[in-house]
Coordinates of C-alpha atoms in Angstrom, one line a residue:
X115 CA 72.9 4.2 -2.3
X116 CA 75.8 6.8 -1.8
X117 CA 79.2 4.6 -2.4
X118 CA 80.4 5.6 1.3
X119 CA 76.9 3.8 2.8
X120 CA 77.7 1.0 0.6
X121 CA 81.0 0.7 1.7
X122 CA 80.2 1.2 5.3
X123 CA 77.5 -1.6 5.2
X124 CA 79.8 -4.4 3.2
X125 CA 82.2 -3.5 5.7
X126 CA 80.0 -4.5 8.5
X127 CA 78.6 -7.0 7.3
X128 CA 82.3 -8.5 6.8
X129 CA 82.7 -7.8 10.6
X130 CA 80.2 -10.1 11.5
X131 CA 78.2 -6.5 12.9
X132 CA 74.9 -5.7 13.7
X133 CA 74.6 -1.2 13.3
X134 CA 74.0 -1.4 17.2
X135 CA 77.3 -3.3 17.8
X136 CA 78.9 -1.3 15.2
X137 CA 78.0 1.3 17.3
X138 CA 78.9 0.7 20.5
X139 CA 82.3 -0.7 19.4
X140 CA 83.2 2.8 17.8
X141 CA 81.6 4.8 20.8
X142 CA 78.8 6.7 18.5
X143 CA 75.0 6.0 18.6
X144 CA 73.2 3.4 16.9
X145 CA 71.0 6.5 14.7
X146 CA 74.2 7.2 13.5
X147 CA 75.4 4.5 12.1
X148 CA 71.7 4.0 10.4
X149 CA 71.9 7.4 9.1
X150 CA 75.2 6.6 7.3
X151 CA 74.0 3.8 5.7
X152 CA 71.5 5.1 4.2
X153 CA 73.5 8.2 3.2
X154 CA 70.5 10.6 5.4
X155 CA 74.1 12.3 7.1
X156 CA 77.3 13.6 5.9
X157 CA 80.1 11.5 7.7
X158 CA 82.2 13.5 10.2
X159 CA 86.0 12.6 10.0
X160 CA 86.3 11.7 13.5
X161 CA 83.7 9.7 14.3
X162 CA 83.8 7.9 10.8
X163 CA 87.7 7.5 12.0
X164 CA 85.9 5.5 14.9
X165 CA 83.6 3.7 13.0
X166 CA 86.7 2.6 10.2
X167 CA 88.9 1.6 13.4
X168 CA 86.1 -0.8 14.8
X169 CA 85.8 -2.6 11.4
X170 CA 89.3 -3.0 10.6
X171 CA 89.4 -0.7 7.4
X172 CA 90.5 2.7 6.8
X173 CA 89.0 5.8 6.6
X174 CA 90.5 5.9 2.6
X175 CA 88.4 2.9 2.0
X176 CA 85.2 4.2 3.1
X177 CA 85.5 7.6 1.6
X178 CA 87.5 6.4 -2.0
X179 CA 87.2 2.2 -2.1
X180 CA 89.2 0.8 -4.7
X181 CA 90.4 4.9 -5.8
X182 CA 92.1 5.4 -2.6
X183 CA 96.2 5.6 -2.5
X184 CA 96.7 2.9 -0.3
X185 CA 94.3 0.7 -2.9
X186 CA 96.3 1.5 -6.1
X187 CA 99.5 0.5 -4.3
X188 CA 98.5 -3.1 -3.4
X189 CA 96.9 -3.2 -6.6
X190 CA 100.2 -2.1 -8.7
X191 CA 102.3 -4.6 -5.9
X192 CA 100.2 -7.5 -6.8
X193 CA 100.3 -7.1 -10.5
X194 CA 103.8 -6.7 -10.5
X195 CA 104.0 -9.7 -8.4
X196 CA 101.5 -11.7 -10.9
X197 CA 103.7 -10.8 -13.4
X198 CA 107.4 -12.2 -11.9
X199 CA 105.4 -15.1 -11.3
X200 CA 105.0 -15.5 -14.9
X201 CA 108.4 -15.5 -16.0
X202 CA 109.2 -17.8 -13.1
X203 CA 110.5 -15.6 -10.3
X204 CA 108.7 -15.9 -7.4
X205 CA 111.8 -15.0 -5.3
X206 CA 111.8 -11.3 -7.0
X207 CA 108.0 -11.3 -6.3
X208 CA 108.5 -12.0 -2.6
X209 CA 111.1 -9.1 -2.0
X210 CA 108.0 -6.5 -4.3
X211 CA 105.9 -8.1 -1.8
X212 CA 107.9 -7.3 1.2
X213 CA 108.5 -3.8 0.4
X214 CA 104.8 -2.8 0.7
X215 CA 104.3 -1.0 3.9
X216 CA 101.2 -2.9 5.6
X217 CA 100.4 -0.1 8.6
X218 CA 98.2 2.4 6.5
X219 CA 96.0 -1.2 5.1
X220 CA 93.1 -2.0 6.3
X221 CA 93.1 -5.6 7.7
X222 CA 91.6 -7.2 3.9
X223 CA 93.9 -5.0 1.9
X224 CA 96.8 -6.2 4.2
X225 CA 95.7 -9.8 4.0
X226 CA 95.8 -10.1 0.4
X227 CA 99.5 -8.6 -0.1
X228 CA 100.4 -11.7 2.5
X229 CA 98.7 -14.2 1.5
X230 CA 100.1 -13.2 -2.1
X231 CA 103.6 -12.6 -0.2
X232 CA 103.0 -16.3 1.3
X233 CA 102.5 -17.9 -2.0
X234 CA 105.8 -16.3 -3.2
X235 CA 107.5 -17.8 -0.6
X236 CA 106.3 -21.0 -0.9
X237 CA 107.2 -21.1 -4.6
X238 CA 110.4 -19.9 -3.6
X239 CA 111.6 -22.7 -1.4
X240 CA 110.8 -20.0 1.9
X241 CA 108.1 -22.3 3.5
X242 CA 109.4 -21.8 7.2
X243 CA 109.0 -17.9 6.3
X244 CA 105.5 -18.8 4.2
X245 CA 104.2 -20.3 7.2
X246 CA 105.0 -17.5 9.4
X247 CA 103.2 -15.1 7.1
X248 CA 100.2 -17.4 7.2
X249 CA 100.2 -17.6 10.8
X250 CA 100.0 -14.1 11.2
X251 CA 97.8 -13.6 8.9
X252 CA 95.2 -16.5 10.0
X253 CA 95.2 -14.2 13.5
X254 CA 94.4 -11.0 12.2
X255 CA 91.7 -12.2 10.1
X256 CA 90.0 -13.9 12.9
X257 CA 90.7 -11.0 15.2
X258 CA 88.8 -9.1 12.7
X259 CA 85.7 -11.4 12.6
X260 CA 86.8 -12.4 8.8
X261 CA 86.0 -15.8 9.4
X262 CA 85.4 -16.6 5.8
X263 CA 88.7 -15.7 5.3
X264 CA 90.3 -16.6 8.4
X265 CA 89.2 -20.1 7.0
X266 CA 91.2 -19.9 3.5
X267 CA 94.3 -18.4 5.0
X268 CA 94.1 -21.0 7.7
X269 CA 94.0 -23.9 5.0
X270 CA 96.6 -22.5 3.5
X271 CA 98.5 -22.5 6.5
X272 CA 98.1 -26.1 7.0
X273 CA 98.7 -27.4 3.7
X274 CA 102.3 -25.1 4.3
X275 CA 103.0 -27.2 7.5
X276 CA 102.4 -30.4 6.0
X277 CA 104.5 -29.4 3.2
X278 CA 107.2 -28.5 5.3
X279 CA 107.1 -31.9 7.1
X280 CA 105.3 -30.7 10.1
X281 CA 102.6 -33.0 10.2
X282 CA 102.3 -32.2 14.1
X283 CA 102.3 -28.3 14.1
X284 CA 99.8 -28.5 10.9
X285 CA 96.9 -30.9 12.6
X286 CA 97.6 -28.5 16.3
X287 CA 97.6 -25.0 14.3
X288 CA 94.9 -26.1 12.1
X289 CA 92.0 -27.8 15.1
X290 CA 92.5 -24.5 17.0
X291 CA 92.0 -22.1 13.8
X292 CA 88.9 -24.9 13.0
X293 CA 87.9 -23.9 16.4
X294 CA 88.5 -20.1 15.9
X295 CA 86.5 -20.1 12.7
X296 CA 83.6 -22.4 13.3
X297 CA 81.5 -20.5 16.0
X298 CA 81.4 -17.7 13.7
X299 CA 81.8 -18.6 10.2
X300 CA 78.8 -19.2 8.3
X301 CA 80.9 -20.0 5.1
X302 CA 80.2 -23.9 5.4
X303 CA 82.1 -24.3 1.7
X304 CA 85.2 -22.4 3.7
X305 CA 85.1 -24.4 6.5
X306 CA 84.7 -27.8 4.3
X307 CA 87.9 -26.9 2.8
X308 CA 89.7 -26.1 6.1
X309 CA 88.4 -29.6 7.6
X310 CA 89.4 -31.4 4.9
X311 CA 93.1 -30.2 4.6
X312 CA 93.2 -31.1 7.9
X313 CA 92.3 -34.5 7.4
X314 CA 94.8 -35.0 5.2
X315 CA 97.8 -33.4 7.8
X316 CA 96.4 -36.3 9.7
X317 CA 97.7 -39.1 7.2
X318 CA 100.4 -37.2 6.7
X319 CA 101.4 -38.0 10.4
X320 CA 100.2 -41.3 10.4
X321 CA 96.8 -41.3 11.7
X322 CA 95.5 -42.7 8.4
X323 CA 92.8 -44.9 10.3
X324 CA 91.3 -41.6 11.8
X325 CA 91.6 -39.6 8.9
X326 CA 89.4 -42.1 6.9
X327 CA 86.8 -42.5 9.6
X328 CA 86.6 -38.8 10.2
X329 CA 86.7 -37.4 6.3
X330 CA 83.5 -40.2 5.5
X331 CA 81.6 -38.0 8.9
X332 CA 82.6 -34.8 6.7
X333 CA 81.1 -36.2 3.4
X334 CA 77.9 -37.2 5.4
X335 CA 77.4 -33.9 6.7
X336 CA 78.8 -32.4 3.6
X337 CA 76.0 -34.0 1.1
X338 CA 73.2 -33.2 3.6
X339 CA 74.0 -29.6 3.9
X340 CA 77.2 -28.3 2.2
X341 CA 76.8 -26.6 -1.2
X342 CA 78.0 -28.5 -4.8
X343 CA 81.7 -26.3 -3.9
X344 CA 81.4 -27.5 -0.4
X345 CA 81.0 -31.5 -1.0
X346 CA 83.5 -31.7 -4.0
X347 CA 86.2 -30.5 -1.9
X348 CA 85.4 -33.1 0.9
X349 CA 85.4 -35.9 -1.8
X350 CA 88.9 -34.5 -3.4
X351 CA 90.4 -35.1 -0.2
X352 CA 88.6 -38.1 0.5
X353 CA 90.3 -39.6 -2.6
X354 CA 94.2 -38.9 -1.3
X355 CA 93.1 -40.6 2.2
X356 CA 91.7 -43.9 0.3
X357 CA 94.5 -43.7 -1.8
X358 CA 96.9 -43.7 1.1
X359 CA 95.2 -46.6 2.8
X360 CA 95.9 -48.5 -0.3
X361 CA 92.4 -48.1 -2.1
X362 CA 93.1 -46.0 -4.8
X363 CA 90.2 -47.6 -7.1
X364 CA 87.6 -46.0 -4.5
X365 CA 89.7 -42.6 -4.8
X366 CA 89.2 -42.7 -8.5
X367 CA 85.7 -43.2 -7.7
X368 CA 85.5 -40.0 -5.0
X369 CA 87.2 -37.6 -7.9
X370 CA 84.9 -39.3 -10.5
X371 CA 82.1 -37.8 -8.2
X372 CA 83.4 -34.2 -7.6
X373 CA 83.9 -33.9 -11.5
X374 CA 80.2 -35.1 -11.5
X375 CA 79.7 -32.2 -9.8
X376 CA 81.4 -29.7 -11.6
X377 CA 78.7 -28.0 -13.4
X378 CA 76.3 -27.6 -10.2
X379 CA 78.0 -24.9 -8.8
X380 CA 80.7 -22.5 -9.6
X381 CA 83.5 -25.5 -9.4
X382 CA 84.8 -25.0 -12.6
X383 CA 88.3 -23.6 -12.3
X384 CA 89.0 -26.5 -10.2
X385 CA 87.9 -29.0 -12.7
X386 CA 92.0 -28.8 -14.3
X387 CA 93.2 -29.8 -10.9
X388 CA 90.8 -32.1 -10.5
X389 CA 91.4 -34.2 -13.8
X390 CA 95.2 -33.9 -13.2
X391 CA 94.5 -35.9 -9.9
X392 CA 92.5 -38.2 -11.5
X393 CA 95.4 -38.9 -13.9
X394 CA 97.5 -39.8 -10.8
X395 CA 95.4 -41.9 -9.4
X396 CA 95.1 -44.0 -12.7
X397 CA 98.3 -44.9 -12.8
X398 CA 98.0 -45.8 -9.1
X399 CA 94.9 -48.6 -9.8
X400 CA 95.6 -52.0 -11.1
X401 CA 96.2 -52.7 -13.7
X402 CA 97.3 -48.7 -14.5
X403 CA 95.3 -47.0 -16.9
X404 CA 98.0 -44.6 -18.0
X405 CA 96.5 -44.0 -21.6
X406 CA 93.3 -42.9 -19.5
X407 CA 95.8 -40.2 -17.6
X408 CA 97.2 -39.1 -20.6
X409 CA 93.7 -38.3 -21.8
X410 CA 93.1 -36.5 -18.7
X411 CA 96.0 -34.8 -19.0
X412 CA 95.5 -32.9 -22.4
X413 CA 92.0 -32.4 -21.4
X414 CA 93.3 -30.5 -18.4
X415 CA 96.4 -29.1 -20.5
X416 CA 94.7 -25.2 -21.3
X417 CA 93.2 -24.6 -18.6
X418 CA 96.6 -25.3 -16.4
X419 CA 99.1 -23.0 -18.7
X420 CA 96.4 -20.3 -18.8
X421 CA 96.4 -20.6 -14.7
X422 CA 99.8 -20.0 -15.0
X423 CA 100.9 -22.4 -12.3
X424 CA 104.0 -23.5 -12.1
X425 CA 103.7 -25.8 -9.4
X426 CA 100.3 -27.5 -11.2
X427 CA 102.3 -27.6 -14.4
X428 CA 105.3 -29.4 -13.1
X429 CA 103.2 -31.9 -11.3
X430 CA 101.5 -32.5 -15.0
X431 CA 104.1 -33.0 -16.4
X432 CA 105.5 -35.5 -13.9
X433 CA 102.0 -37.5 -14.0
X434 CA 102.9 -37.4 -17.9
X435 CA 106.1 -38.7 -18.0
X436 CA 105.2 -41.3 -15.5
X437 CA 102.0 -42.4 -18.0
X438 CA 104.3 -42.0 -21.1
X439 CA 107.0 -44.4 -19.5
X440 CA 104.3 -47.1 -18.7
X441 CA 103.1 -47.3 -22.5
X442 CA 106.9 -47.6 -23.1
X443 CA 107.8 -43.7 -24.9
X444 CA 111.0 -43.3 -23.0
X445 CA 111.8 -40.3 -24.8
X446 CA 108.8 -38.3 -24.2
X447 CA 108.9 -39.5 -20.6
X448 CA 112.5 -38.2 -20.4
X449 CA 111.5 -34.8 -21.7
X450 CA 108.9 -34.7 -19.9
X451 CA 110.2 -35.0 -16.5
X452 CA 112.6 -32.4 -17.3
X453 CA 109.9 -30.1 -18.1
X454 CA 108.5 -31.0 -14.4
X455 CA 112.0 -30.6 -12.9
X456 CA 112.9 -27.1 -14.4
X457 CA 109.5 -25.5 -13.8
X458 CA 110.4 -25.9 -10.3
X459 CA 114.7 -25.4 -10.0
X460 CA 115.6 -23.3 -7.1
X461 CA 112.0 -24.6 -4.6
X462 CA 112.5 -27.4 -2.3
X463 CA 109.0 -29.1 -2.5
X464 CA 108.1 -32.7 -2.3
X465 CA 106.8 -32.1 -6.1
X466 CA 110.2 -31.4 -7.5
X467 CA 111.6 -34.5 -5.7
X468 CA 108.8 -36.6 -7.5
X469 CA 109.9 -34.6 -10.7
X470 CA 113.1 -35.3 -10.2
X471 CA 112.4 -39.1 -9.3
X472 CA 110.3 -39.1 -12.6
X473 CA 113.3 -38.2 -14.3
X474 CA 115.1 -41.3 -12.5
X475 CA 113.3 -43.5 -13.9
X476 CA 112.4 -42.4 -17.3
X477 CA 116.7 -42.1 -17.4
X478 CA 117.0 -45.7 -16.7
X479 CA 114.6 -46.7 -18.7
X480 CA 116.1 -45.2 -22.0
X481 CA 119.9 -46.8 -20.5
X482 CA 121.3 -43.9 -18.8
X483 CA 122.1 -45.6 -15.5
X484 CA 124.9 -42.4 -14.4
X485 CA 122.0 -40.1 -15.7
X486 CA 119.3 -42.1 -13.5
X487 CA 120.9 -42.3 -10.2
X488 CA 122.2 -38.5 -10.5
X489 CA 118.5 -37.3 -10.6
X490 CA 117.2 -40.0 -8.2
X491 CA 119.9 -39.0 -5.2
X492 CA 118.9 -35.0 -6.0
X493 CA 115.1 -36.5 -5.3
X494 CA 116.5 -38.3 -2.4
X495 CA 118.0 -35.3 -1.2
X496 CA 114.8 -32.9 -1.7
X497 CA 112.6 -36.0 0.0
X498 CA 115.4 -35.6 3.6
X499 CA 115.0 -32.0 3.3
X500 CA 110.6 -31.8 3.3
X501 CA 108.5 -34.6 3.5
X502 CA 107.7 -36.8 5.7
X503 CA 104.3 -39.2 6.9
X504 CA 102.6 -41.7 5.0
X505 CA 102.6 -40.0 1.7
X506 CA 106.5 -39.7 1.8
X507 CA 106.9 -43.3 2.8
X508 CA 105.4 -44.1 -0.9
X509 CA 107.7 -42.0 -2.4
X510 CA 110.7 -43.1 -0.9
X511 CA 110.2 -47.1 -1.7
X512 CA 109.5 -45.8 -5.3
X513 CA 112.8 -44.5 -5.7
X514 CA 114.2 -47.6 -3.6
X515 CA 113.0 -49.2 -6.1
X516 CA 114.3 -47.1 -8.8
X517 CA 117.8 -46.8 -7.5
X518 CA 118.1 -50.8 -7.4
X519 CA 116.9 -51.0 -11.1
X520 CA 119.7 -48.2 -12.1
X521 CA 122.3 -50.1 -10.3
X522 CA 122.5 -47.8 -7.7
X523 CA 125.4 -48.8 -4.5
X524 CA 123.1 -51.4 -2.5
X525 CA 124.2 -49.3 0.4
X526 CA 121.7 -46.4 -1.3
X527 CA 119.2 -48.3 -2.3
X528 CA 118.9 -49.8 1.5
X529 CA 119.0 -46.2 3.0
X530 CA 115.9 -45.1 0.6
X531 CA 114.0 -48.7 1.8
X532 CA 114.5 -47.4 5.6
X533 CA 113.4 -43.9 5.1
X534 CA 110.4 -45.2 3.6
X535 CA 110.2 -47.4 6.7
X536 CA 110.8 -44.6 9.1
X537 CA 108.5 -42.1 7.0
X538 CA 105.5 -44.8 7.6
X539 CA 105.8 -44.8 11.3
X540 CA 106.4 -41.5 11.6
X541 CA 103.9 -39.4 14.6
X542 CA 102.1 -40.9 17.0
X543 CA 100.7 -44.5 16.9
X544 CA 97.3 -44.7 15.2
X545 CA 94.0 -45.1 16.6
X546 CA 90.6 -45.9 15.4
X547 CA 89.2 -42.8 17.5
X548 CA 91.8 -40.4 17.2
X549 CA 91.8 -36.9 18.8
X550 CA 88.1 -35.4 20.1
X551 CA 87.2 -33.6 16.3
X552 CA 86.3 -30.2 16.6
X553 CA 83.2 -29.9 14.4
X554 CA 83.2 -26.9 11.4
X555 CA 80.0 -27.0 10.3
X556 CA 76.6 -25.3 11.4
X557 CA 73.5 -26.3 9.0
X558 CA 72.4 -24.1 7.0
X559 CA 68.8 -22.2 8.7

């Protein structure tokens, strides 16, 4: 097959188009269209202008693909991105990002350099400008019958909200993308994911009954008909929402069971993530099983600084220094949790206020009570500043707790105990039945 037929055809099927509704949406006949595709006809730049503007691509990508000018810039953008990223600027990787002039893209091209430019932001402390980007970018890609897509960005989009503390905005923006997505994806694994990030922008506003009682109808219809991919990410998720509700024996159970299914089907590069959950949820059961975590930990080690993540490495090393401090090496947890709180200086994340709370308590364990609260009120200030729900609420007695061990002011320590209080009630009251659920799956014929 000629490159341009093959081109043409991946792009349509992308779209979501038959060749007949191809053709009518770029005004040429059906014949034609066939003809391309099987490279029987020469393209003509104007209609094949047409046919390019009806499936959201450029002309450049038909007639070059990856050789065109417009594909070497994203392509040299991104790795120079990739590369600030590695030497811990994701700031600098933003403004590369922003300088790359989106109008001669074609809607995929375009999408990648945001999401990418999303990420940056993220990591950069932006989320408010991440979230836009995501927004935008959620649209388009639905607009463009990329539902597949559509479904990742929109993920991404609501694991930004919740981050941001907007619990609210995340479950609204994410039920109508779900809605958007679901009566013309046939990604299930895609639309797994989606559902069950929204599930968890549930607990984080409070509606921890709901979430429960709607993620165990996912894993149902996820084991009869989702994919390996597809039914380990429901039981991830499933874990943080029995952990929330106080169960977190049964959560190590549900990531016990989506390592179990590692091997079956392509999951493998989230097996790292996965065992660095697990390692938090150990020290989570009783009694903690923190050599366990540290096991888990250096089994997941490689993989994690190959990745390259600095967000996944800083939450390591937190879970670390928490595990180290329980077996009672107060050094290593101290060094630890200052690994965790430089890999992410400059971001305002809820990760770098557990890092930082880490720090707290590994410093008042080893004596340094000045040392301890300094690190504990910067992870009180990061906690005001972006989280919020159920998931906060835990964070904030821990360093209420913390605080009153370092001999914090009593006035402190109160203020962290009634912003856990407040964190915990936070949204609207919960109920067993919850919102309608819009349903994001369609069985696999």
């Amino acid at each position: 097959m000629h490159p341009v037929s093959r081109r043409l055809r991946d792009a349509r099927e992308r779209a979501g188009l038959s060749q007949a509704e191809l053709a009518r949406a770029s005004g040429v006949h059906a014949s034609y269209v066939s003809h391309l595709e099987r490279g029987s006809r020469a393209p003509g730049r104007l209609a094949l202008s047409r046919v390019a503007g009806a499936l959201g691509v450029t002309v450049d990508h038909l007639l070059e693909g990856e050789e065109s000018a417009s594909a070497r810039v994203v392509r040299a953008a991104l790795d120079h991105a990739r590369r600030l990223h590695r030497v811990g600027q994701p700031a600098a990787a933003a403004q590369v990002l922003a300088q790359v002039d989106l109008a001669p893209l074609d809607v995929d091209a375009a999408a990648r350099v945001r999401l990418a430019h999303a990420e940056a932001l993220d990591l950069a402390g932006e989320l408010e400008a991440s979230c836009g980007l995501l927004e935008r970018t959620a649209a388009d890609l639905v607009a463009a019958r990329r539902f597949a897509d559509a479904a990742y960005a929109a993920t991404r989009l609501v694991m930004a909200l919740t981050e941001a503390g907007e619990p609210h905005r995340a479950v609204a923006r994410g039920e109508e993308l779900l809605a958007a997505v679901a009566d013309g994806a046939d990604a299930t694994d895609a639309l797994l994911r989606l559902e069950s990030t929204l599930v968890w922008a549930y607990v984080t506003r409070g509606d921890v009954t709901y979430a429960l009682v709607r993620s165990r109808t996912l894993l149902e219809r996820a084991a009869a008909h989702g994919s390996a991919r597809g039914l380990s990410s429901v039981r991830w998720n499933l874990a943080f929402v029995l952990e929330a509700v106080g169960r977190p024996q049964e959560a190590v159970e549900q990531i016990d069971a989506a390592l179990a299914l590692s091997g079956a089907d392509e999951v493998d590069r989230d097996v790292p993530r996965l065992r660095l959950d697990r390692a938090h949820l150990l020290l989570a059961v009783e009694p903690p099983r923190p050599e366990a975590a540290l096991a888990d930990l250096d089994a997941s080690r490689a993989a994690l600084e190959l990745d390259e993540s600095r967000v996944e490495l800083a939450r390591a090393a937190t879970v670390r220094s928490r595990a180290l401090l329980a077996l009672g090496r107060v050094d290593e947890a101290v060094t630890a949790a200052q690994d965790a709180a430089e890999l992410l200086a400059g971001g305002q994340r809820r990760d770098a206020a557990s890092a930082h709370a880490a720090l707290g308590a590994a410093l008042a364990a080893s004596g340094d009570g000045p040392g301890a609260i300094k690190a504990l009120r910067v992870s009180a200030d990061l906690l005001d500043t972006v989280a919020t729900g159920r998931p906060a609420a835990a964070l904030w007695r821990r360093l209420g707790d913390t605080l009153r061990e370092a001999g914090d002011d009593a006035q402190e320590v109160a203020l962290a105990y009634r912003r856990a209080l407040t964190a915990a009630r936070v949204g609207v009251r919960p109920t067993l039945l919850g919102p309608t659920p819009v349903s994001a799956f369609h069985p696999v014929r």
